XYZ file of C-alpha atoms in Angstrom:
567
model
C -10.896 9.137 -109.460
C -7.491 7.612 -108.680
C -7.303 4.215 -107.038
C -5.662 3.688 -103.566
C -2.369 1.843 -103.583
C -2.600 -1.854 -102.744
C -1.413 -3.142 -99.279
C 1.609 -5.375 -99.566
C 0.932 -9.050 -98.747
C 3.841 -9.343 -96.310
C 2.456 -6.538 -94.118
C -0.862 -8.368 -93.690
C 0.912 -11.536 -92.676
C 3.022 -9.689 -90.034
C 0.001 -8.208 -88.252
C -1.762 -11.567 -88.236
C 1.259 -13.218 -86.605
C 1.412 -10.645 -83.838
C -2.215 -11.197 -82.945
C -1.683 -14.927 -82.723
C 1.326 -14.497 -80.390
C -0.613 -12.125 -78.082
C -3.457 -14.582 -77.932
C -1.104 -17.411 -77.018
C 0.498 -15.344 -74.241
C -2.923 -14.417 -72.846
C -4.017 -18.027 -72.846
C -0.794 -19.044 -71.145
C -1.270 -16.330 -68.472
C -4.790 -17.540 -67.798
C -3.554 -21.095 -67.459
C -0.781 -20.044 -65.067
C -3.207 -17.911 -63.021
C -5.725 -20.711 -62.748
C -2.972 -23.113 -61.763
C -1.752 -20.670 -59.079
C -5.273 -20.232 -57.755
C -5.748 -23.971 -57.689
C -2.454 -24.419 -55.861
C -3.356 -21.666 -53.373
C -6.798 -23.186 -52.867
C -5.220 -26.586 -52.330
C -2.827 -25.024 -49.787
C -5.688 -23.330 -47.992
C -7.668 -26.539 -47.920
C -4.760 -28.355 -46.293
C -3.462 -25.620 -43.924
C -6.420 -23.269 -43.487
C -5.716 -21.820 -40.015
C -9.287 -20.809 -39.226
C -10.838 -24.247 -39.467
C -12.245 -25.781 -36.303
C -9.473 -28.351 -35.717
C -6.410 -26.033 -35.961
C -8.123 -23.259 -33.991
C -8.946 -25.607 -31.098
C -5.450 -27.072 -31.188
C -3.865 -23.615 -30.944
C -6.164 -22.596 -28.071
C -5.445 -25.798 -26.143
C -1.677 -25.534 -26.556
C -1.640 -21.838 -25.608
C -3.605 -22.446 -22.378
C -2.547 -26.000 -21.498
C -6.251 -26.816 -21.233
C -9.036 -28.813 -22.798
C -11.306 -26.440 -24.711
C -15.032 -26.811 -25.326
C -17.356 -24.477 -27.221
C -21.028 -24.114 -28.009
C -20.874 -22.840 -31.628
C -18.145 -22.396 -34.264
C -18.425 -20.421 -37.513
C -15.819 -19.612 -40.176
C -15.711 -16.252 -41.973
C -14.151 -15.471 -45.381
C -15.147 -11.951 -46.403
C -14.126 -9.220 -46.041
C -11.357 -11.006 -44.106
C -10.745 -14.633 -43.162
C -11.327 -15.760 -39.606
C -13.782 -17.475 -37.303
C -16.209 -16.822 -34.436
C -16.579 -19.078 -31.384
C -19.247 -18.767 -28.674
C -19.589 -20.371 -25.248
C -15.879 -21.211 -24.776
C -14.806 -23.108 -21.649
C -11.154 -23.926 -20.767
C -10.520 -26.742 -18.239
C -6.907 -26.868 -17.040
C -7.264 -29.856 -14.711
C -9.996 -32.477 -14.225
C -12.288 -31.847 -11.291
C -11.269 -28.205 -10.795
C -13.680 -26.028 -8.812
C -13.938 -23.488 -11.613
C -12.918 -23.531 -15.290
C -9.626 -21.751 -15.924
C -11.223 -19.483 -18.554
C -14.732 -18.844 -19.843
C -15.425 -16.591 -22.856
C -18.868 -15.645 -24.063
C -17.704 -14.800 -27.599
C -14.288 -14.974 -29.303
C -13.787 -13.329 -32.706
C -10.595 -14.130 -34.665
C -9.787 -11.929 -37.666
C -6.960 -12.582 -40.123
C -5.937 -11.482 -43.606
C -5.033 -13.321 -46.783
C -1.649 -11.634 -46.822
C -1.045 -12.363 -43.152
C -1.949 -16.005 -43.755
C 1.338 -16.503 -45.580
C 3.347 -14.879 -42.724
C 1.416 -16.728 -39.968
C 0.095 -13.505 -38.489
C -3.421 -12.947 -37.091
C -4.659 -9.368 -37.326
C -6.989 -9.200 -34.347
C -8.661 -11.258 -31.613
C -11.569 -9.858 -29.602
C -12.675 -11.619 -26.386
C -16.072 -10.633 -25.002
C -17.292 -11.591 -21.526
C -14.028 -13.293 -20.482
C -13.444 -14.545 -16.919
C -10.074 -15.986 -15.852
C -10.068 -17.943 -12.547
C -6.591 -18.439 -11.064
C -6.437 -21.310 -8.535
C -4.931 -20.715 -5.053
C -1.152 -20.427 -5.141
C -0.712 -23.294 -2.680
C -2.329 -25.798 -5.085
C 0.969 -25.948 -7.038
C -0.893 -26.020 -10.335
C 1.593 -26.037 -13.247
C 1.241 -24.954 -16.862
C 3.031 -26.510 -19.816
C 2.546 -24.054 -22.663
C 3.555 -25.005 -26.210
C 5.065 -22.103 -28.203
C 3.096 -21.131 -31.289
C 4.473 -19.907 -34.637
C 1.522 -17.532 -34.961
C 1.855 -13.871 -33.976
C -1.268 -11.922 -33.015
C -1.096 -8.254 -33.960
C -3.756 -7.190 -31.450
C -5.839 -8.741 -28.657
C -8.750 -6.782 -27.150
C -10.363 -8.023 -23.917
C -12.446 -5.103 -22.611
C -14.979 -5.888 -19.891
C -13.106 -8.968 -18.668
C -12.310 -10.103 -15.110
C -9.599 -12.043 -13.300
C -10.294 -13.874 -10.022
C -7.641 -15.227 -7.639
C -8.922 -18.124 -5.581
C -8.294 -18.526 -1.853
C -7.231 -21.641 0.019
C -9.980 -20.752 2.520
C -13.198 -22.254 1.065
C -15.314 -19.715 2.930
C -13.494 -16.720 1.465
C -14.546 -15.074 -1.778
C -11.951 -14.903 -4.565
C -10.077 -11.644 -5.104
C -11.595 -10.142 -8.261
C -10.038 -7.612 -10.638
C -12.486 -6.086 -13.126
C -10.712 -5.129 -16.367
C -12.368 -2.147 -18.032
C -9.854 -1.986 -20.900
C -7.180 -4.444 -22.050
C -5.167 -4.086 -25.254
C -2.235 -6.369 -26.083
C -0.062 -5.954 -29.186
C 2.437 -8.253 -30.924
C 1.474 -11.307 -28.897
C 3.664 -14.264 -29.782
C 7.010 -15.951 -29.249
C 9.189 -13.637 -31.354
C 9.524 -10.834 -28.797
C 7.850 -9.074 -25.841
C 4.251 -7.935 -26.118
C 3.120 -4.412 -25.276
C 0.072 -3.825 -23.091
C -2.335 -1.127 -21.949
C -4.818 -1.984 -19.188
C -7.353 -0.150 -17.048
C -8.313 -2.239 -14.013
C -10.451 -1.817 -10.901
C -8.288 -2.813 -7.936
C -10.330 -4.595 -5.230
C -8.339 -3.711 -2.086
C -7.999 -0.861 -1.569
C -10.715 -0.190 -4.165
C -9.497 2.189 -6.856
C -8.669 2.503 -10.548
C -5.301 1.387 -11.943
C -3.984 2.267 -15.396
C -0.765 0.611 -16.585
C 1.155 0.231 -19.825
C 4.476 -1.270 -20.784
C 6.105 -4.488 -22.039
C 5.850 -8.105 -20.947
C 7.798 -11.234 -21.884
C 8.971 -13.322 -23.487
C 7.381 -15.861 -21.160
C 9.968 -18.103 -19.506
C 8.511 -21.617 -19.728
C 11.010 -23.268 -17.378
C 11.086 -20.510 -14.705
C 8.043 -18.223 -14.779
C 9.571 -15.923 -12.162
C 12.335 -15.006 -14.637
C 9.855 -13.536 -17.129
C 10.648 -9.809 -17.674
C 8.104 -7.023 -17.211
C 8.262 -3.218 -17.226
C 5.929 -0.238 -17.395
C 4.351 2.816 -15.786
C 1.228 2.947 -13.644
C -1.299 5.361 -12.175
C -3.483 4.445 -9.166
C -6.382 6.820 -8.491
C -8.980 7.272 -5.737
C -7.944 4.263 -3.656
C -10.317 4.137 -0.673
C -8.274 3.392 2.475
C -11.366 3.021 4.674
C -11.579 -0.626 3.557
C -8.834 -1.424 6.083
C -10.883 -0.194 9.066
C -9.660 2.411 11.541
C -8.223 4.693 8.847
C -9.708 6.640 5.928
C -8.712 8.748 2.939
C -8.464 8.637 -0.867
C -4.984 7.761 -2.091
C -3.501 8.479 -5.519
C -0.166 7.136 -6.720
C 2.047 7.202 -9.805
C 5.233 5.292 -10.509
C 7.219 2.965 -12.717
C 8.377 -0.623 -12.462
C 10.824 -2.980 -14.155
C 12.375 -6.357 -13.521
C 11.278 -9.979 -13.526
C 8.073 -11.445 -12.110
C 9.899 -12.755 -9.036
C 11.564 -9.383 -8.370
C 9.955 -6.259 -9.835
C 11.594 -2.995 -8.739
C 8.988 -0.329 -8.079
C 9.322 3.393 -7.329
C 6.858 6.251 -7.151
C 4.887 8.685 -5.032
C 1.569 8.726 -3.182
C -0.693 11.584 -2.174
C -3.558 11.240 0.306
C -5.006 14.732 0.902
C -7.535 13.545 3.512
C -5.791 10.789 5.463
C -7.121 10.242 8.981
C -7.242 7.785 11.847
C -10.998 7.467 12.350
C -10.867 7.623 16.140
C -9.442 11.152 15.978
C -11.292 12.632 13.023
C -8.310 14.841 12.027
C -7.702 14.825 8.270
C -4.138 15.486 7.177
C -2.356 15.552 3.847
C -0.027 12.538 3.773
C 2.528 12.309 0.966
C 5.194 9.679 0.401
C 8.072 8.844 -1.878
C 8.922 5.147 -1.992
C 11.100 2.462 -3.498
C 10.178 -1.200 -3.195
C 10.205 -4.525 -4.966
C 7.404 -6.996 -5.583
C 7.401 -10.775 -5.918
C 4.493 -11.209 -8.325
C 4.707 -15.002 -8.125
C 3.687 -14.809 -4.446
C 1.994 -11.413 -4.260
C 4.496 -10.098 -1.684
C 5.788 -6.499 -1.415
C 9.040 -5.430 0.236
C 9.551 -1.757 1.099
C 13.139 -0.584 0.659
C 12.371 2.918 1.919
C 9.293 5.081 2.319
C 9.678 8.782 3.137
C 6.377 10.031 4.572
C 5.467 13.656 5.297
C 2.454 15.074 7.157
C 2.121 18.547 8.650
C 5.732 19.354 9.621
C 6.814 15.821 10.465
C 8.939 13.410 8.424
C 8.922 9.629 8.991
C 11.001 6.917 7.326
C 9.687 3.361 6.948
C 11.046 0.011 5.772
C 9.476 -3.420 5.835
C 7.296 -5.909 4.024
C 3.704 -6.848 3.242
C 3.932 -10.556 2.689
C 2.641 -14.007 3.520
C 3.867 -15.557 6.749
C 4.628 -19.272 7.222
C 1.417 -21.081 8.042
C -0.557 -17.848 7.987
C -3.524 -16.748 5.904
C -3.450 -13.442 4.105
C -0.702 -10.832 4.187
C 1.019 -9.437 7.286
C 2.646 -6.002 7.245
C 5.925 -5.672 9.162
C 7.066 -2.050 9.144
C 10.103 -0.456 10.799
C 9.519 3.240 11.574
C 11.992 5.906 12.563
C 11.926 9.673 12.936
C 14.465 12.300 13.942
C 13.338 15.701 15.203
C 9.709 15.096 14.298
C 6.938 17.009 16.114
C 5.142 15.099 18.840
C 2.052 17.309 18.357
C 1.776 16.101 14.743
C 1.928 12.443 15.812
C -0.551 12.879 18.682
C -3.112 14.709 16.549
C -3.426 11.570 14.406
C -4.914 9.757 17.425
C -6.699 12.309 19.654
C -10.006 14.083 19.087
C -9.017 17.432 20.602
C -8.506 20.327 18.208
C -5.018 20.772 19.646
C -2.492 18.110 20.576
C -2.127 17.708 24.358
C 1.627 18.122 24.095
C 4.242 19.704 21.841
C 7.954 19.151 21.419
C 10.575 17.444 19.281
C 10.381 13.633 19.136
C 12.778 10.920 18.062
C 11.406 7.402 17.708
C 12.275 3.916 16.543
C 9.576 1.249 16.339
C 8.448 -1.902 14.575
C 4.783 -2.225 13.667
C 2.972 -5.443 12.772
C -0.422 -5.383 11.078
C -1.793 -8.931 10.696
C -4.669 -9.858 8.369
C -8.161 -10.134 9.768
C -11.478 -8.310 10.120
C -10.571 -6.333 13.268
C -10.200 -2.555 13.119
C -6.782 -1.007 12.584
C -6.190 0.146 16.183
C -7.305 -3.216 17.589
C -5.052 -5.418 15.452
C -1.930 -3.286 15.012
C 1.024 -4.368 17.173
C 3.954 -2.086 17.887
C 7.127 -2.151 19.940
C 9.637 0.656 20.125
C 11.367 3.449 21.955
C 11.048 7.210 21.812
C 12.501 10.432 23.152
C 10.887 13.879 23.454
C 12.955 17.004 24.104
C 11.538 20.262 25.513
C 8.054 18.815 25.782
C 5.265 21.245 26.666
C 1.601 20.613 27.498
C -0.907 22.567 25.443
C -3.560 22.904 28.151
C -2.647 25.730 30.622
C -4.005 23.783 33.591
C -1.878 20.740 32.771
C 1.224 22.825 32.250
C 0.665 24.603 35.587
C 0.546 21.207 37.320
C 3.960 20.450 35.873
C 5.192 23.961 36.751
C 4.088 23.564 40.382
C 5.721 20.162 40.610
C 8.958 21.605 39.259
C 8.802 24.663 41.529
C 8.228 22.491 44.580
C 11.133 20.262 43.616
C 13.372 23.358 43.492
C 12.106 24.539 46.903
C 10.053 27.445 45.550
C 6.712 28.529 47.022
C 3.493 28.114 45.125
C 2.798 31.129 42.940
C -0.063 33.410 43.932
C -1.662 33.241 40.518
C -2.193 29.493 40.948
C -4.668 30.111 43.796
C -7.389 31.067 41.365
C -6.410 28.475 38.757
C -9.949 27.248 38.315
C -11.170 30.714 37.346
C -8.295 31.148 34.947
C -8.885 27.696 33.443
C -12.486 28.626 32.689
C -11.403 31.816 30.942
C -8.706 29.991 29.011
C -11.156 27.338 27.855
C -13.594 30.031 26.731
C -11.031 31.991 24.757
C -8.551 29.311 23.679
C -9.581 29.468 20.014
C -8.918 33.231 19.966
C -5.837 33.345 22.168
C -3.809 30.253 21.239
C -0.656 32.263 20.772
C -1.120 34.059 24.118
C -1.562 30.759 25.919
C 1.865 29.641 24.750
C 3.363 32.614 26.581
C 1.973 31.308 29.891
C 4.477 28.436 29.796
C 7.829 29.152 31.396
C 10.536 27.682 29.097
C 12.439 26.590 32.184
C 9.612 24.344 33.369
C 8.995 22.259 30.255
C 9.537 18.507 30.346
C 13.063 17.527 29.373
C 14.271 14.249 27.903
C 10.998 12.329 28.037
C 12.137 8.834 27.016
C 10.692 5.381 27.217
C 9.834 1.996 25.774
C 6.342 1.137 24.585
C 4.412 -1.896 23.396
C 1.050 -1.539 21.641
C -1.327 -4.498 21.667
C -5.107 -4.636 21.375
C -5.392 -0.857 21.242
C -3.559 -0.364 24.568
C -0.059 1.142 24.748
C 2.025 -0.152 27.649
C 4.939 2.030 28.733
C 7.974 0.716 30.542
C 10.974 2.625 31.853
C 9.307 5.935 31.011
C 11.579 8.684 32.336
C 11.494 12.475 32.170
C 12.826 15.535 33.899
C 11.629 18.959 34.978
C 13.949 21.543 36.490
C 14.608 20.249 40.014
C 13.332 16.679 39.554
C 13.564 13.454 37.562
C 10.974 10.685 37.329
C 10.461 7.119 36.134
C 7.031 5.606 35.415
C 5.279 2.485 34.138
C 1.696 2.294 32.911
C -0.796 2.269 30.064
C -2.578 4.493 27.600
C -5.738 3.273 25.848
C -5.883 4.443 22.218
C -9.590 3.611 22.069
C -10.947 5.619 25.032
C -7.762 7.742 25.572
C -7.478 6.914 29.294
C -4.078 7.324 30.975
C -2.742 5.346 33.935
C 0.965 6.071 34.542
C 2.551 5.519 37.972
C 6.055 5.745 39.292
C 8.534 7.629 41.447
C 10.116 11.070 41.309
C 13.424 12.173 42.764
C 13.476 15.798 43.888
C 16.429 18.105 44.480
C 15.159 19.671 47.741
C 13.059 18.789 50.799
C 9.871 16.859 50.127
C 7.860 19.332 52.218
C 8.518 22.000 49.585
C 6.715 20.034 46.869
C 3.252 20.792 48.189
C 1.371 22.839 50.743
C -1.410 22.544 53.306
C -2.219 19.198 54.909
C -0.107 17.278 52.394
C 2.911 19.464 53.214
C 2.432 18.698 56.921
C 2.356 14.952 56.232
C 5.458 15.234 54.096
C 7.303 17.057 56.880
C 6.437 14.185 59.194
C 8.034 11.789 56.670
C 11.222 13.842 56.270
C 13.238 11.863 58.865
C 12.816 8.721 56.774
C 14.622 10.411 53.839
C 17.510 12.053 55.696
C 19.948 9.426 54.425
C 19.050 10.158 50.792
C 21.974 12.166 49.571
C 20.629 12.944 46.110
C 17.174 14.029 47.203
C 13.969 12.431 48.364
C 11.947 10.017 46.240
C 8.149 10.260 46.168
C 5.423 8.405 44.227
C 3.668 10.278 41.419
C 0.842 9.507 39.022
C -0.467 10.773 35.671
C -4.146 9.981 35.127
C -7.211 11.334 33.314
C -7.358 11.290 29.517
C -4.881 12.285 26.866
C -6.930 15.402 26.156
C -7.158 16.339 29.859
C -4.391 14.648 31.882
C -3.826 15.205 35.598
C -0.316 15.282 37.043
C 0.684 15.139 40.710
C 1.921 13.305 43.813
C 0.242 10.172 45.143
C 1.871 9.113 48.441
C -0.481 6.199 49.044
C 0.000 4.571 45.635
C 1.592 1.160 46.292
C 1.851 0.395 42.552
C 3.830 3.578 41.995
C 6.243 2.646 44.764
C 7.024 -0.650 43.012
C 8.578 1.201 40.068
C 12.384 1.458 40.391
C 13.532 4.937 41.433
C 14.800 7.255 38.706
C 18.427 7.928 37.986
C 19.840 11.334 38.846
C 19.138 12.363 35.253
C 16.848 10.703 32.701
C 18.691 8.569 30.199
C 18.543 9.234 26.488
C 16.350 6.892 24.516
C 18.401 4.200 22.868
C 17.237 4.317 19.264
C 19.272 1.928 17.099
C 19.324 2.442 13.354
C 17.157 -0.105 11.520
C 18.857 -2.833 9.584
C 18.461 -2.494 5.821
C 16.173 -4.948 4.139
């Protein structure tokens, strides 16, 4: 058997040298790795961000408060961080409530993020933020942090705004969902919140961007986003009702946030009338979030076939408590029947026609109902007005016919019988009833000034015309019980004795000599009474209050409706 060839000595030596070099490299790598771990451990021991001292320092600087806690625990696996329980933030000594309380705060980081000063996630459970009243002039001095927080979650939190009135409960916003991303001083954060709005109660969802926070002028801090407001219950204001929904967008700075959007209230109603109507609006406004004030640039409102335009503000007044709404209203060629149906209980408005109006409304804060506390001053004009009730319209027709010297129509002799039939069949024959009204006997140019206070509308310089006569009246209308009391004088275009019949006609004939010098027709006192649903209209010769009203001009003047000044 042949022998194997011998291995050369130099080959054995080469392999042995390679193994020694590999071993040296491995040992060196281990030494370097251990040294790196030791250095990293030393770095962590000196600058570990999740230790109690640095965590408290960061919380205090971020909130400008002294922070206390019940328990503190560090975590290392699977990720570094810490957990704090029973947190209390005190912004100022002796404050009525702590600025912030948190039941449990979980801070989660990462070993990679540690080097870039980035915290992965913070979760706040059971957080309550109590904002002191704005008039306390409490200031915050926040120290910018080098740490960026990737995500903050604060579901189930609440924010309360204190009131300067010690007997008033704070305004509370319950936060169902709150998610903030990229929170730090390198750029704006993004947010998504779902909040229960307290007044009017409803659900608000908003998302957008906020910041950076301006430390020297908080009002200059930018904000933007989109919102959705759902099922806002308007009955909280008293006197009105309905569920409002709104969508829109906003952008600007905290001291001036431009806002635009739409609202839809399918069941809006003034409670005293009980008539639900779909009310829609398009609006543009701006908000001063540092004061909680809203300024309406323009609101276009639509209900039934009527269009109204509004401008104004909902803001604090000097020395006042709460917010006062100051709204300028105007309408051109709106329908008076649409406006009246908002306030009367009848199934049909007592009057129809085209209305132009200009008014300023003031709604102060307070517990009183809407109709009791709203204040309004304005002017209006109604063209081709017509009463819906046949009996009321016939009263106007007879007055007009008498003013023109015409005899009373035969069909008016059995008016009571006809009224009963009309009342019985009015739901079936609404269109036929309209045909009973002679177009030539409708009210023309019904104009006037009105002031609304305490639920009572006071009319001054109320003028109108019917063919053959013009009139001017003063008086009141009660929005609560709907009672009318309007008195004044009417100038007729023929002899006074032709405006009535029977005993009253005889008395008027006796008075004719006293009016012979009146070149433009006799002047007689008239009165409108009853209720808005069932008014009565006629002459009242013995009414001394009516005779105190200045006589009408030969033709009623147009209502002077100045254009509102832009805000």
